[in-house]
JSON list of C-alpha atoms in Angstrom, two decimals:
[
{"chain": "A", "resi": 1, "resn": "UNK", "atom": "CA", "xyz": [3.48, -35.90, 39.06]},
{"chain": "A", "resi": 2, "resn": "UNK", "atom": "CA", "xyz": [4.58, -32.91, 41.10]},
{"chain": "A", "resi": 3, "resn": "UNK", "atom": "CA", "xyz": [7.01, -34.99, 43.43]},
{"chain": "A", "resi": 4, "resn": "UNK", "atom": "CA", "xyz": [8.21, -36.42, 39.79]},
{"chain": "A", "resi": 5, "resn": "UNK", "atom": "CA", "xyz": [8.81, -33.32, 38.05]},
{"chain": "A", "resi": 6, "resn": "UNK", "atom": "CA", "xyz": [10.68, -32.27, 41.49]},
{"chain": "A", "resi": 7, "resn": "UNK", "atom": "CA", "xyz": [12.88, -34.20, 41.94]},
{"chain": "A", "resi": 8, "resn": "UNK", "atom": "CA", "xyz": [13.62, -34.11, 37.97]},
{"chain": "A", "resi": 9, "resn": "UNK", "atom": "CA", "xyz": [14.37, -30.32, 38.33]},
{"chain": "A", "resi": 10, "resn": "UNK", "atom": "CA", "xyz": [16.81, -31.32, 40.94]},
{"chain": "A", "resi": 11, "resn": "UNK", "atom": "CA", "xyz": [18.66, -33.81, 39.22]},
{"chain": "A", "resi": 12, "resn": "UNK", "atom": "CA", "xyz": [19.43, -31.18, 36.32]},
{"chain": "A", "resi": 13, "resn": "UNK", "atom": "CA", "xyz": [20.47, -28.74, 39.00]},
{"chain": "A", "resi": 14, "resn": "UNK", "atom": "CA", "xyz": [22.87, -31.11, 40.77]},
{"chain": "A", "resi": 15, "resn": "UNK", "atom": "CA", "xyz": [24.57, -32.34, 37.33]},
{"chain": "A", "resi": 16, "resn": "UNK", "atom": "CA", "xyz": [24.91, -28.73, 35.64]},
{"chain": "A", "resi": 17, "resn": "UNK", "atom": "CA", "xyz": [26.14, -28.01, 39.31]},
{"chain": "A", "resi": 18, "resn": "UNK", "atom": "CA", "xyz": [28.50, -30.51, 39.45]},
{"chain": "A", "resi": 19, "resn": "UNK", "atom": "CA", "xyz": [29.61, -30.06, 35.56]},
{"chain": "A", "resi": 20, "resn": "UNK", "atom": "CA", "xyz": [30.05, -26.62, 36.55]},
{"chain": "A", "resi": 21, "resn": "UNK", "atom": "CA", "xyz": [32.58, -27.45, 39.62]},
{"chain": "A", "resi": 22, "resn": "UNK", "atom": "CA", "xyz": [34.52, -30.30, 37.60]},
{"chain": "A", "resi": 23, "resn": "UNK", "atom": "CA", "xyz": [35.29, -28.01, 34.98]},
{"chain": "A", "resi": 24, "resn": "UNK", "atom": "CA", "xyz": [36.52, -25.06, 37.47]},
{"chain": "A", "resi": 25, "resn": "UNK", "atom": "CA", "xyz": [38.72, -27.14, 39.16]},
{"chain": "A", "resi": 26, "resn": "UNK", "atom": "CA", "xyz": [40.10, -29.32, 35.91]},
{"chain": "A", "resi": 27, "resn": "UNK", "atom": "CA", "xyz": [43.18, -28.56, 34.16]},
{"chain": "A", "resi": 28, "resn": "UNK", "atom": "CA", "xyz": [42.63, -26.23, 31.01]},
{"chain": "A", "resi": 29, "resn": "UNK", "atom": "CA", "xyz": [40.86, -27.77, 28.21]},
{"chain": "A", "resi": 30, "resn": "UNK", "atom": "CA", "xyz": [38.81, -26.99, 24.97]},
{"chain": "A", "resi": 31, "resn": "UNK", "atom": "CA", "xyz": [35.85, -26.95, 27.06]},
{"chain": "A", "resi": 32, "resn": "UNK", "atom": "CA", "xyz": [36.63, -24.98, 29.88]},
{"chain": "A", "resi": 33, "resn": "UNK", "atom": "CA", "xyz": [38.39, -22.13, 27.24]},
{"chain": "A", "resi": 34, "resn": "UNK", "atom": "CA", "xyz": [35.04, -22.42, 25.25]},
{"chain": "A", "resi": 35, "resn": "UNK", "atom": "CA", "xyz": [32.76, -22.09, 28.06]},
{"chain": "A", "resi": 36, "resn": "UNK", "atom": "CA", "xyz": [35.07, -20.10, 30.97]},
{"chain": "A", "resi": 37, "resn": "UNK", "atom": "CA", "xyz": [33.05, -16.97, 31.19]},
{"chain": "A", "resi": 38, "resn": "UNK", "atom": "CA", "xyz": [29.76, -19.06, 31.89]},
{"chain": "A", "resi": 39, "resn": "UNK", "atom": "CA", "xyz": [31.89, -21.65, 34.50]},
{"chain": "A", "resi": 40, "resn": "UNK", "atom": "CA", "xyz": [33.61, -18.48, 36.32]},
{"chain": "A", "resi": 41, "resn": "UNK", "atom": "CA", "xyz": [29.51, -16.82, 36.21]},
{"chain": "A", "resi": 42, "resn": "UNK", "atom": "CA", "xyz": [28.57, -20.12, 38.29]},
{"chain": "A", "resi": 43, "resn": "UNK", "atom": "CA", "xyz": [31.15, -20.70, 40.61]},
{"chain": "A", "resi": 44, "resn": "UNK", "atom": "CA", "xyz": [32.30, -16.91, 41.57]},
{"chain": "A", "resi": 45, "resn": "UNK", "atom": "CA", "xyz": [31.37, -15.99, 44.44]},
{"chain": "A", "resi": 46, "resn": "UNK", "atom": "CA", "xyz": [29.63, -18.92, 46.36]},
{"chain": "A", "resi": 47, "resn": "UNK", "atom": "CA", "xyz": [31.11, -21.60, 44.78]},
{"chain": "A", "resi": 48, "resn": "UNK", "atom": "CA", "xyz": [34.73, -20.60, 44.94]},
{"chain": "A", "resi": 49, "resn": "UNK", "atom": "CA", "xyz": [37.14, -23.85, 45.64]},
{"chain": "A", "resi": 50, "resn": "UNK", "atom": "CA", "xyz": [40.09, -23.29, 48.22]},
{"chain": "A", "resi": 51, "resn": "UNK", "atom": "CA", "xyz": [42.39, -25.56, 48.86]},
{"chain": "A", "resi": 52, "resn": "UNK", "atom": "CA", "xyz": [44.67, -23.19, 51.33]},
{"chain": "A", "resi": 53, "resn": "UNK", "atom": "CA", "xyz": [44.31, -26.02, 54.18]},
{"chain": "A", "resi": 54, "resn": "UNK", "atom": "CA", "xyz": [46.53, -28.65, 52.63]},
{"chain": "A", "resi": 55, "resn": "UNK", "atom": "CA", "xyz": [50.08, -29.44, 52.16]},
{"chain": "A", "resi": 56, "resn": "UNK", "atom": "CA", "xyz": [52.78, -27.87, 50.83]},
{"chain": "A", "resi": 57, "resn": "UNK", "atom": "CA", "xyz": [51.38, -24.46, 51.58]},
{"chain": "A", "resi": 58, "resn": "UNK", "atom": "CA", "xyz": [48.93, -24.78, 54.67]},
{"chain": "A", "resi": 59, "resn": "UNK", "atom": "CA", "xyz": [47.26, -20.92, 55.58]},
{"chain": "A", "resi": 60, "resn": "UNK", "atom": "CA", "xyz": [49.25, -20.15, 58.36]},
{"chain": "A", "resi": 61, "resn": "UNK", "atom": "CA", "xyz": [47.33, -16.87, 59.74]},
{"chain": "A", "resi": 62, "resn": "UNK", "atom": "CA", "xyz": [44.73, -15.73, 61.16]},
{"chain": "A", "resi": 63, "resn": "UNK", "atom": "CA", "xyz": [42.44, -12.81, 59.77]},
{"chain": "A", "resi": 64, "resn": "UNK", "atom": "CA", "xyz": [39.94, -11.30, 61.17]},
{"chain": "A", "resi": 65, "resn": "UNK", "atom": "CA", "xyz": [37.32, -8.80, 59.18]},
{"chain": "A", "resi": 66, "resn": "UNK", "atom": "CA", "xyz": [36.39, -6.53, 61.10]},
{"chain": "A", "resi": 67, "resn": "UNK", "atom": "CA", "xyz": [34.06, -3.34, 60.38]},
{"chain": "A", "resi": 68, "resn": "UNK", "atom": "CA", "xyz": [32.41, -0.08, 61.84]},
{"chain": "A", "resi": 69, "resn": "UNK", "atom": "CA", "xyz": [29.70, 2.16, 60.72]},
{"chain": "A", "resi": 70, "resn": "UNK", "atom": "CA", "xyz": [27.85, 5.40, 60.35]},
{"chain": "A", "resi": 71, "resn": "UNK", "atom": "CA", "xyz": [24.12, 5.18, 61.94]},
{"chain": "A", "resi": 72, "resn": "UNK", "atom": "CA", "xyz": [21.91, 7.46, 60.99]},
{"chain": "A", "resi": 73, "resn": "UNK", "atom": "CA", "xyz": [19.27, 7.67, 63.93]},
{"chain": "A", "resi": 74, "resn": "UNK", "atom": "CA", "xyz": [15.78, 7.81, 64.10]},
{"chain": "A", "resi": 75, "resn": "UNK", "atom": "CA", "xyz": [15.92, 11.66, 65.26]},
{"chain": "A", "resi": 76, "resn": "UNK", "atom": "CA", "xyz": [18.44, 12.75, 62.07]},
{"chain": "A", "resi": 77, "resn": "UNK", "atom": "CA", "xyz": [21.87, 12.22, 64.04]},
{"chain": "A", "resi": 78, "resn": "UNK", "atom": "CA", "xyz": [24.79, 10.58, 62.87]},
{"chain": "A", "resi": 79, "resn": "UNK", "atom": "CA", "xyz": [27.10, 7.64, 65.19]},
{"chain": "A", "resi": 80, "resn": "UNK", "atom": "CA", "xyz": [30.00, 5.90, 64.15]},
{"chain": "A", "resi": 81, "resn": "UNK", "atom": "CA", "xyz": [30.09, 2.68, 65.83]},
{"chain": "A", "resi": 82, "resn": "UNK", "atom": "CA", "xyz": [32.82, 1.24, 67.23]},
{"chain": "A", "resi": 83, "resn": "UNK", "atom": "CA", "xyz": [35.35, -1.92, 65.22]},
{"chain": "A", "resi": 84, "resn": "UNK", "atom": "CA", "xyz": [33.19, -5.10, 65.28]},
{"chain": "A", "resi": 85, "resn": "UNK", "atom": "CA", "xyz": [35.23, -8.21, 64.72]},
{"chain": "A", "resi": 86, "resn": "UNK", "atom": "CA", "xyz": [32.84, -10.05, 62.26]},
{"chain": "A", "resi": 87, "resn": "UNK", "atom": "CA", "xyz": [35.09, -12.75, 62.32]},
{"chain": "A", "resi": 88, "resn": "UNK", "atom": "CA", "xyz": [34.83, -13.54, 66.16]},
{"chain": "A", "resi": 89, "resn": "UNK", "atom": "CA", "xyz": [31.00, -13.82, 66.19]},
{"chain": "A", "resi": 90, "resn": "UNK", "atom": "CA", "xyz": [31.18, -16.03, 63.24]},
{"chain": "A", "resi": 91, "resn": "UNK", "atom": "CA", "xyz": [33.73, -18.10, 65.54]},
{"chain": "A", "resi": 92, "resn": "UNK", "atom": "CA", "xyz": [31.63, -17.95, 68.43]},
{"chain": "A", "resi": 93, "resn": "UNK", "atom": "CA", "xyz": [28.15, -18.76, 66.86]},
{"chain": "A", "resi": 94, "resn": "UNK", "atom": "CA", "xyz": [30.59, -22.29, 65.76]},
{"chain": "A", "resi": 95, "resn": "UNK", "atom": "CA", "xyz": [31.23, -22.62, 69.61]},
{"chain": "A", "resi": 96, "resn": "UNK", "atom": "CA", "xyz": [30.11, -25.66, 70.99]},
{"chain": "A", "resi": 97, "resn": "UNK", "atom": "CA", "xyz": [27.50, -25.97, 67.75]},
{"chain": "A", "resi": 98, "resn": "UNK", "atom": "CA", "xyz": [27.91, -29.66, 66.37]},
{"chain": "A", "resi": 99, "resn": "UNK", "atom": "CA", "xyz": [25.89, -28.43, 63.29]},
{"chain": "A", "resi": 100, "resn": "UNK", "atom": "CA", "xyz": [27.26, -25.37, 62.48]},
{"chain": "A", "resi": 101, "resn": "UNK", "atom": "CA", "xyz": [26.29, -23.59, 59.41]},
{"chain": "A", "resi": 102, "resn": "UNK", "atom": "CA", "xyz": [28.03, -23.63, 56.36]},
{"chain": "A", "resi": 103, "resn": "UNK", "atom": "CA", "xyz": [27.16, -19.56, 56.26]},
{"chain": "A", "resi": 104, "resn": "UNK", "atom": "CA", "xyz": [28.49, -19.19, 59.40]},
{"chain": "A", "resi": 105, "resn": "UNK", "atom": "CA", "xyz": [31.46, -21.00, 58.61]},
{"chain": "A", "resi": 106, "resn": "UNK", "atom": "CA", "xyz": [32.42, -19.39, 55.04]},
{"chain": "A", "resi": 107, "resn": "UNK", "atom": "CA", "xyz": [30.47, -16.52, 53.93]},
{"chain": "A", "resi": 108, "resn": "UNK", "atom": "CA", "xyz": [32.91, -13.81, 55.26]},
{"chain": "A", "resi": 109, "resn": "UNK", "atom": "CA", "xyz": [36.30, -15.44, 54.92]},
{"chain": "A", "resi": 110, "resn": "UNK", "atom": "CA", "xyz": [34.95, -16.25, 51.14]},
{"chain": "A", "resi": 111, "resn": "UNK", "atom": "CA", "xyz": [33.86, -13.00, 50.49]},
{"chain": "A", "resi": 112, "resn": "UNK", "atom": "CA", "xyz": [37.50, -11.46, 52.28]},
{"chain": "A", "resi": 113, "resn": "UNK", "atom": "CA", "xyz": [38.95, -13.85, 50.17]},
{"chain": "A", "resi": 114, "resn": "UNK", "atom": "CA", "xyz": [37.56, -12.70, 47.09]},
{"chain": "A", "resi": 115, "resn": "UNK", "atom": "CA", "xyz": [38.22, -9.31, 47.91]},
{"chain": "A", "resi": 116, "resn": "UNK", "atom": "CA", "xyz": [41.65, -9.22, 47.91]},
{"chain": "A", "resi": 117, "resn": "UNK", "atom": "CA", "xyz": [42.27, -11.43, 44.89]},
{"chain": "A", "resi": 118, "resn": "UNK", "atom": "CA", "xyz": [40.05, -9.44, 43.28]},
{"chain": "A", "resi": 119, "resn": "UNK", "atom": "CA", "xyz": [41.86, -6.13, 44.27]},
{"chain": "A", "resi": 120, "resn": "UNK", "atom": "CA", "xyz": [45.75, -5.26, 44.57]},
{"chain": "A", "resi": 121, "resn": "UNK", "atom": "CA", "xyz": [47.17, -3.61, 47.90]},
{"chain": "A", "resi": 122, "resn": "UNK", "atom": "CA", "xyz": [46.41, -0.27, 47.43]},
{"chain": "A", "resi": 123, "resn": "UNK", "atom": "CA", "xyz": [42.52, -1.81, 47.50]},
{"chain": "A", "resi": 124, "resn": "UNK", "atom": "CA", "xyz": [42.43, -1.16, 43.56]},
{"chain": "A", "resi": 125, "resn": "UNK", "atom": "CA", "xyz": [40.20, -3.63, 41.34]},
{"chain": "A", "resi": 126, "resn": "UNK", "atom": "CA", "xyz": [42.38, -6.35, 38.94]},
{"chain": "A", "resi": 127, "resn": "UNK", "atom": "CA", "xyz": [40.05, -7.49, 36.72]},
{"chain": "A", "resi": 128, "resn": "UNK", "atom": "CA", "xyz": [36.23, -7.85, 35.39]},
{"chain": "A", "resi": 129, "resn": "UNK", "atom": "CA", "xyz": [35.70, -9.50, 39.30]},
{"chain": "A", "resi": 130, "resn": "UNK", "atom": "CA", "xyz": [36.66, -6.39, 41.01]},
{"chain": "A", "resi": 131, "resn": "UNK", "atom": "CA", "xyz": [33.28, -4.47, 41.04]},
{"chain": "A", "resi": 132, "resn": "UNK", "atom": "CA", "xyz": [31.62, -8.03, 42.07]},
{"chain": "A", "resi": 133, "resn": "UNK", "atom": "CA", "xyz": [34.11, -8.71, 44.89]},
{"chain": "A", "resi": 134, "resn": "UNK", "atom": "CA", "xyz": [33.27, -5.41, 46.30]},
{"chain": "A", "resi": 135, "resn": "UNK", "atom": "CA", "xyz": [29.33, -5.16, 46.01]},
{"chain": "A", "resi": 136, "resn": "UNK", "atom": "CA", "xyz": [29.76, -8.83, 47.83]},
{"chain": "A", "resi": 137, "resn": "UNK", "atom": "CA", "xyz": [31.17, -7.57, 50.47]},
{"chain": "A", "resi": 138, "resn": "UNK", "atom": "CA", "xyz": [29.82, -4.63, 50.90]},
{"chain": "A", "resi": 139, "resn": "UNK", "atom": "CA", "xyz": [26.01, -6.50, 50.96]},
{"chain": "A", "resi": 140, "resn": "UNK", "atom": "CA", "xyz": [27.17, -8.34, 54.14]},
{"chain": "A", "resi": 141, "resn": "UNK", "atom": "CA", "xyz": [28.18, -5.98, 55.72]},
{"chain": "A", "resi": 142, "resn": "UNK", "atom": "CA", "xyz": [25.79, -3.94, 55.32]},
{"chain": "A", "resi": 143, "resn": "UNK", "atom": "CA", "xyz": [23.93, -6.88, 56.63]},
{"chain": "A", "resi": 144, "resn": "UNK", "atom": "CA", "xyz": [25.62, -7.59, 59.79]},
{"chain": "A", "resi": 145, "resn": "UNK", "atom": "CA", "xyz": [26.09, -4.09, 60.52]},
{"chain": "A", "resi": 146, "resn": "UNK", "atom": "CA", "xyz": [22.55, -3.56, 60.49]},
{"chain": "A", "resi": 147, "resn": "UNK", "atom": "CA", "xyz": [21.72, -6.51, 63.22]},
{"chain": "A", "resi": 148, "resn": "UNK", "atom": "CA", "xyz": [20.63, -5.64, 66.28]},
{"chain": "A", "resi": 149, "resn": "UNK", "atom": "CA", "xyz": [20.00, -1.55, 65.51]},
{"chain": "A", "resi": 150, "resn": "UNK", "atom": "CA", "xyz": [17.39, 0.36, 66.76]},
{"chain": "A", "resi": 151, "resn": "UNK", "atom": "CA", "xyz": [14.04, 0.53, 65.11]},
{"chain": "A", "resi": 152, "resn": "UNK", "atom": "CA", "xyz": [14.08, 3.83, 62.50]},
{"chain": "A", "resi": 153, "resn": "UNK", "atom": "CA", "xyz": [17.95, 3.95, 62.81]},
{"chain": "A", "resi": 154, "resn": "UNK", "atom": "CA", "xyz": [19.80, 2.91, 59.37]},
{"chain": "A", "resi": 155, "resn": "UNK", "atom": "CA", "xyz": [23.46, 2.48, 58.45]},
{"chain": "A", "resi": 156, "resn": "UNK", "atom": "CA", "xyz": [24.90, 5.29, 56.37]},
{"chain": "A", "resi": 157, "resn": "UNK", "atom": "CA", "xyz": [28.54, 4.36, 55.70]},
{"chain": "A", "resi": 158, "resn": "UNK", "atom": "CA", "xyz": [30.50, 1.42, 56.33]},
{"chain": "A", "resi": 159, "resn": "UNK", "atom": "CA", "xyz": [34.11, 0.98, 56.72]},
{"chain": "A", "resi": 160, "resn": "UNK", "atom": "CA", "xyz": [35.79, -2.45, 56.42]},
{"chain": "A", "resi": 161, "resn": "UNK", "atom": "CA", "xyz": [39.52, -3.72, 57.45]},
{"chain": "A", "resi": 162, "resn": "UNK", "atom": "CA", "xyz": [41.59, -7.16, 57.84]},
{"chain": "A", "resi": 163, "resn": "UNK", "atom": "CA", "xyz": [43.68, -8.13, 61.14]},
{"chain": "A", "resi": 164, "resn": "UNK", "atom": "CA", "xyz": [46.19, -10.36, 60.38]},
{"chain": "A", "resi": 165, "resn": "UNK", "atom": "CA", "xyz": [48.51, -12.15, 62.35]},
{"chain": "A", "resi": 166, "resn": "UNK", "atom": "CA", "xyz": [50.45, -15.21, 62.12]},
{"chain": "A", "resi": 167, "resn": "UNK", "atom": "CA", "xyz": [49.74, -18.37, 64.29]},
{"chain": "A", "resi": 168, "resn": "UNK", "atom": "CA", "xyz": [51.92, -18.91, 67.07]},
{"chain": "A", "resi": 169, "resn": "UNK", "atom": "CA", "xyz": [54.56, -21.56, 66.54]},
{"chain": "A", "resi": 170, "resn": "UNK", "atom": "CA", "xyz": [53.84, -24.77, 68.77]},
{"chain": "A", "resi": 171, "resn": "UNK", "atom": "CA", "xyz": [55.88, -25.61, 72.44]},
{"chain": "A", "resi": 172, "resn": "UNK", "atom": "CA", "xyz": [58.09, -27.76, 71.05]},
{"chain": "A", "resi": 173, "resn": "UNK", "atom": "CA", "xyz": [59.04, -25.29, 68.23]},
{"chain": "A", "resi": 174, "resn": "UNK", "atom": "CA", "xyz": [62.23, -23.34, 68.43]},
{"chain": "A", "resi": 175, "resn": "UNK", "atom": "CA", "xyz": [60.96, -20.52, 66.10]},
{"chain": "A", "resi": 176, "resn": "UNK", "atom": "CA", "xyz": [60.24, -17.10, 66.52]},
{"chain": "A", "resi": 177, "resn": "UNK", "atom": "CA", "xyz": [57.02, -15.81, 65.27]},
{"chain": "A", "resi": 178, "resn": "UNK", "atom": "CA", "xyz": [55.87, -12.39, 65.37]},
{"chain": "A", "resi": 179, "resn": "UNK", "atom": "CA", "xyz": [52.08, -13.03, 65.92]},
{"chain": "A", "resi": 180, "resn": "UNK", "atom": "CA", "xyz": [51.66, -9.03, 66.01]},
{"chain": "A", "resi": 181, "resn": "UNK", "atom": "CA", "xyz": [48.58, -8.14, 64.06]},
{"chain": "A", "resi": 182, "resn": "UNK", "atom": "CA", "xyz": [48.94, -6.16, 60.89]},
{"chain": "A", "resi": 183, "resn": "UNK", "atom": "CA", "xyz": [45.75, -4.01, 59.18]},
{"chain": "A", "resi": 184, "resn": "UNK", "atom": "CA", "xyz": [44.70, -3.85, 55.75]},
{"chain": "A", "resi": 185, "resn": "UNK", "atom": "CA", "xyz": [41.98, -1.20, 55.81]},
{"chain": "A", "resi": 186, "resn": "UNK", "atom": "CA", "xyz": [39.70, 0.13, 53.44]},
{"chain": "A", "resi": 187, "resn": "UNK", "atom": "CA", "xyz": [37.92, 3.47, 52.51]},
{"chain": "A", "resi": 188, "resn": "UNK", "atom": "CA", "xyz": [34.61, 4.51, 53.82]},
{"chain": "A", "resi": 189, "resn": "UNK", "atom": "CA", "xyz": [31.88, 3.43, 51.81]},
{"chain": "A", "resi": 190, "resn": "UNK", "atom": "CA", "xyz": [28.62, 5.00, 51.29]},
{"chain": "A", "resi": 191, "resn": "UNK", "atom": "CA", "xyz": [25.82, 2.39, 51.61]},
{"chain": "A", "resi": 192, "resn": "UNK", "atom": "CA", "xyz": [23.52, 2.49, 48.01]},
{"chain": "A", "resi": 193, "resn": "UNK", "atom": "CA", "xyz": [19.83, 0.75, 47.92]},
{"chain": "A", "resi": 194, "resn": "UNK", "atom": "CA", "xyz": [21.86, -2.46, 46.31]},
{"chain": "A", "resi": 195, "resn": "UNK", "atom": "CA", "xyz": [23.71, -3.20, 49.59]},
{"chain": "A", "resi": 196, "resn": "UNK", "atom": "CA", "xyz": [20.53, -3.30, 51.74]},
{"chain": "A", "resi": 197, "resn": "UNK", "atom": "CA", "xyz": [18.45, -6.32, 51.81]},
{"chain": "A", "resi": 198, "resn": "UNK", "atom": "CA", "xyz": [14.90, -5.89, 50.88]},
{"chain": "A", "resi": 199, "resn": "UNK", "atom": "CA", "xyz": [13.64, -5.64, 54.55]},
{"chain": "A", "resi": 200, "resn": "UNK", "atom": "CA", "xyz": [16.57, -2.69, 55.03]},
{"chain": "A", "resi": 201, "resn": "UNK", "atom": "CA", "xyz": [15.07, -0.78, 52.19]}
]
């Protein structure tokens, strides 16, 4: 009865799931208009579709988030860290891993993503998404920031910025690519209760 009523709860999940998907990606229609709020709820942000890696308009740069911090210490002092390229140890933990997680893989980017369509270039919110764009990222990094610190040590502030660079045309290319990085970086941010995960509290 339990397996039964299991697997019955998963069956709704996976259809209002997939309902919820076809009628993000479909082309306008009475449905979608009726029911958009409660479709863009679902999707937004873990669910987000991207379809950046295919022709005409293949993503043709790198970016890297990167981030530093304020640590407050276990004795009262204050540290900034040093830039962290999030980015590169969510490459590297892909490395040679022929399962790789799909966290791993797309949390960040989605969340940098989502940030800056969320937000105009002088880092200013467009939209009802803005707010949630921001408290995403913020939570993660918070997160990541806070691997690997010393017992009684918390993070304070966080700071957050985007290295972007264009890939290098191939050998047999005769164009010229600047592949110079250029930064998008944000204000220091003051880390509330709601970015810290329950153990962090």
């Amino acid at each position: 009865m339990a397996a039964a009523i299991a697997l019955g709860l998963i069956g709704v999940f996976t259809a209002v799931h997939l309902s919820m998907v076809f009628l993000h990606v479909a082309p306008s229609n009475t449905v979608s208009k009726q029911y958009g709020k409660a479709v863009d709820d679902w999707i937004y942000p873990e669910f987000e579709q991207n379809w950046k890696l295919f022709a005409p308009n293949p993503l043709q740069q790198n970016i890297d988030v990167q981030a530093r911090a304020d640590i407050r210490t276990k004795g009262g002092g204050i540290t900034t860290t040093g830039w962290t390229d999030l980015s590169a140890e969510d490459g590297a933990s892909l490395h040679h891993n022929v399962l790789p997680s799909h966290v791993d893989q797309n949390e960040l980017r989605r969340a940098w993503d989502f940030f800056t369509g969320a937000h105009n270039n002088d880092n200013q919110p467009i939209g009802l998404r803005g707010d949630l764009s921001e408290r995403y990222i913020r939570r993660i990094v918070v997160m990541r920031m806070s691997e690997g610190q010393p017992s009684g040590s918390s993070v304070e502030r966080i700071q957050v910025r985007s290295a972007t660079s264009s890939v290098k045309a191939p050998p047999w290319s005769q164009e010229k690519i600047d592949t110079r990085a250029s930064y998008r970086v944000l204000p220091w941010w003051s880390v509330v209760p709601a970015d810290r995960t329950e153990a962090d509290r």
